[in-house]
Amino acid sequence: MERREDEVQYFKFEKTNNQQDKIILTLFSILMNALIGSLFFYYSTHENKW
């Protein structure tokens, strides 16, 4: 009985996971873009000092 409940919960989680993955992917891409942008800015500003 417990095992069957877990399977149902897992199925529900799988269904909602698709939407969650899209949100996580978009957030991750925004974060990566910000990180790359800040790194590029850092290198471009520090290149002038060298």
mmCIF file with all atom_site columns, C-alpha atoms in Angstrom:
data_model
loop_
_atom_site.group_PDB
_atom_site.id
_atom_site.type_symbol
_atom_site.label_atom_id
_atom_site.label_alt_id
_atom_site.label_comp_id
_atom_site.label_asym_id
_atom_site.label_entity_id
_atom_site.label_seq_id
_atom_site.pdbx_PDB_ins_code
_atom_site.Cartn_x
_atom_site.Cartn_y
_atom_site.Cartn_z
_atom_site.occupancy
_atom_site.B_iso_or_equiv
_atom_site.pdbx_formal_charge
_atom_site.auth_seq_id
_atom_site.auth_comp_id
_atom_site.auth_asym_id
_atom_site.auth_atom_id
_atom_site.pdbx_PDB_model_num
ATOM 1  C CA . MET A 1 1  ? 0.000  0.000  0.000   1.00 0.00 ? 1  MET A CA 1
ATOM 2  C CA . GLU A 1 2  ? 2.791  2.425  0.910   1.00 0.00 ? 2  GLU A CA 1
ATOM 3  C CA . ARG A 1 3  ? 4.678  1.524  -2.238  1.00 0.00 ? 3  ARG A CA 1
ATOM 4  C CA . ARG A 1 4  ? 1.672  2.313  -4.402  1.00 0.00 ? 4  ARG A CA 1
ATOM 5  C CA . GLU A 1 5  ? 1.231  5.714  -2.739  1.00 0.00 ? 5  GLU A CA 1
ATOM 6  C CA . ASP A 1 6  ? 4.874  6.523  -3.412  1.00 0.00 ? 6  ASP A CA 1
ATOM 7  C CA . GLU A 1 7  ? 4.395  5.637  -7.083  1.00 0.00 ? 7  GLU A CA 1
ATOM 8  C CA . VAL A 1 8  ? 1.398  7.977  -7.314  1.00 0.00 ? 8  VAL A CA 1
ATOM 9  C CA . GLN A 1 9  ? 3.366  10.765 -5.605  1.00 0.00 ? 9  GLN A CA 1
ATOM 10 C CA . TYR A 1 10 ? 6.283  10.161 -7.970  1.00 0.00 ? 10 TYR A CA 1
ATOM 11 C CA . PHE A 1 11 ? 3.975  10.359 -10.970 1.00 0.00 ? 11 PHE A CA 1
ATOM 12 C CA . LYS A 1 12 ? 2.525  13.654 -9.716  1.00 0.00 ? 12 LYS A CA 1
ATOM 13 C CA . PHE A 1 13 ? 6.048  14.967 -9.152  1.00 0.00 ? 13 PHE A CA 1
ATOM 14 C CA . GLU A 1 14 ? 7.057  13.910 -12.678 1.00 0.00 ? 14 GLU A CA 1
ATOM 15 C CA . LYS A 1 15 ? 4.071  15.777 -14.119 1.00 0.00 ? 15 LYS A CA 1
ATOM 16 C CA . THR A 1 16 ? 4.884  19.019 -12.317 1.00 0.00 ? 16 THR A CA 1
ATOM 17 C CA . ASN A 1 17 ? 8.620  18.561 -12.862 1.00 0.00 ? 17 ASN A CA 1
ATOM 18 C CA . ASN A 1 18 ? 8.411  19.556 -16.538 1.00 0.00 ? 18 ASN A CA 1
ATOM 19 C CA . GLN A 1 19 ? 7.201  23.058 -15.685 1.00 0.00 ? 19 GLN A CA 1
ATOM 20 C CA . GLN A 1 20 ? 9.714  23.320 -12.845 1.00 0.00 ? 20 GLN A CA 1
ATOM 21 C CA . ASP A 1 21 ? 12.569 22.287 -15.157 1.00 0.00 ? 21 ASP A CA 1
ATOM 22 C CA . LYS A 1 22 ? 11.701 25.080 -17.587 1.00 0.00 ? 22 LYS A CA 1
ATOM 23 C CA . ILE A 1 23 ? 11.753 27.644 -14.766 1.00 0.00 ? 23 ILE A CA 1
ATOM 24 C CA . ILE A 1 24 ? 15.061 26.268 -13.447 1.00 0.00 ? 24 ILE A CA 1
ATOM 25 C CA . LEU A 1 25 ? 16.560 26.292 -16.955 1.00 0.00 ? 25 LEU A CA 1
ATOM 26 C CA . THR A 1 26 ? 15.547 29.907 -17.568 1.00 0.00 ? 26 THR A CA 1
ATOM 27 C CA . LEU A 1 27 ? 16.873 30.975 -14.156 1.00 0.00 ? 27 LEU A CA 1
ATOM 28 C CA . PHE A 1 28 ? 20.107 29.076 -14.797 1.00 0.00 ? 28 PHE A CA 1
ATOM 29 C CA . SER A 1 29 ? 20.563 30.698 -18.215 1.00 0.00 ? 29 SER A CA 1
ATOM 30 C CA . ILE A 1 30 ? 19.962 34.177 -16.733 1.00 0.00 ? 30 ILE A CA 1
ATOM 31 C CA . LEU A 1 31 ? 22.429 33.422 -13.939 1.00 0.00 ? 31 LEU A CA 1
ATOM 32 C CA . MET A 1 32 ? 25.047 32.158 -16.410 1.00 0.00 ? 32 MET A CA 1
ATOM 33 C CA . ASN A 1 33 ? 24.594 35.228 -18.630 1.00 0.00 ? 33 ASN A CA 1
ATOM 34 C CA . ALA A 1 34 ? 25.019 37.509 -15.619 1.00 0.00 ? 34 ALA A CA 1
ATOM 35 C CA . LEU A 1 35 ? 28.110 35.591 -14.511 1.00 0.00 ? 35 LEU A CA 1
ATOM 36 C CA . ILE A 1 36 ? 29.700 35.711 -17.978 1.00 0.00 ? 36 ILE A CA 1
ATOM 37 C CA . GLY A 1 37 ? 28.807 39.392 -18.300 1.00 0.00 ? 37 GLY A CA 1
ATOM 38 C CA . SER A 1 38 ? 30.337 40.260 -14.935 1.00 0.00 ? 38 SER A CA 1
ATOM 39 C CA . LEU A 1 39 ? 33.464 38.238 -15.733 1.00 0.00 ? 39 LEU A CA 1
ATOM 40 C CA . PHE A 1 40 ? 33.806 39.972 -19.096 1.00 0.00 ? 40 PHE A CA 1
ATOM 41 C CA . PHE A 1 41 ? 33.317 43.355 -17.422 1.00 0.00 ? 41 PHE A CA 1
ATOM 42 C CA . TYR A 1 42 ? 35.895 42.458 -14.757 1.00 0.00 ? 42 TYR A CA 1
ATOM 43 C CA . TYR A 1 43 ? 38.468 41.407 -17.344 1.00 0.00 ? 43 TYR A CA 1
ATOM 44 C CA . SER A 1 44 ? 37.826 44.423 -19.572 1.00 0.00 ? 44 SER A CA 1
ATOM 45 C CA . THR A 1 45 ? 38.259 46.848 -16.648 1.00 0.00 ? 45 THR A CA 1
ATOM 46 C CA . HIS A 1 46 ? 41.356 45.099 -15.282 1.00 0.00 ? 46 HIS A CA 1
ATOM 47 C CA . GLU A 1 47 ? 42.944 44.942 -18.721 1.00 0.00 ? 47 GLU A CA 1
ATOM 48 C CA . ASN A 1 48 ? 43.316 48.741 -18.702 1.00 0.00 ? 48 ASN A CA 1
ATOM 49 C CA . LYS A 1 49 ? 45.377 48.616 -15.471 1.00 0.00 ? 49 LYS A CA 1
ATOM 50 C CA . TRP A 1 50 ? 47.819 46.115 -16.960 1.00 0.00 ? 50 TRP A CA 1
#
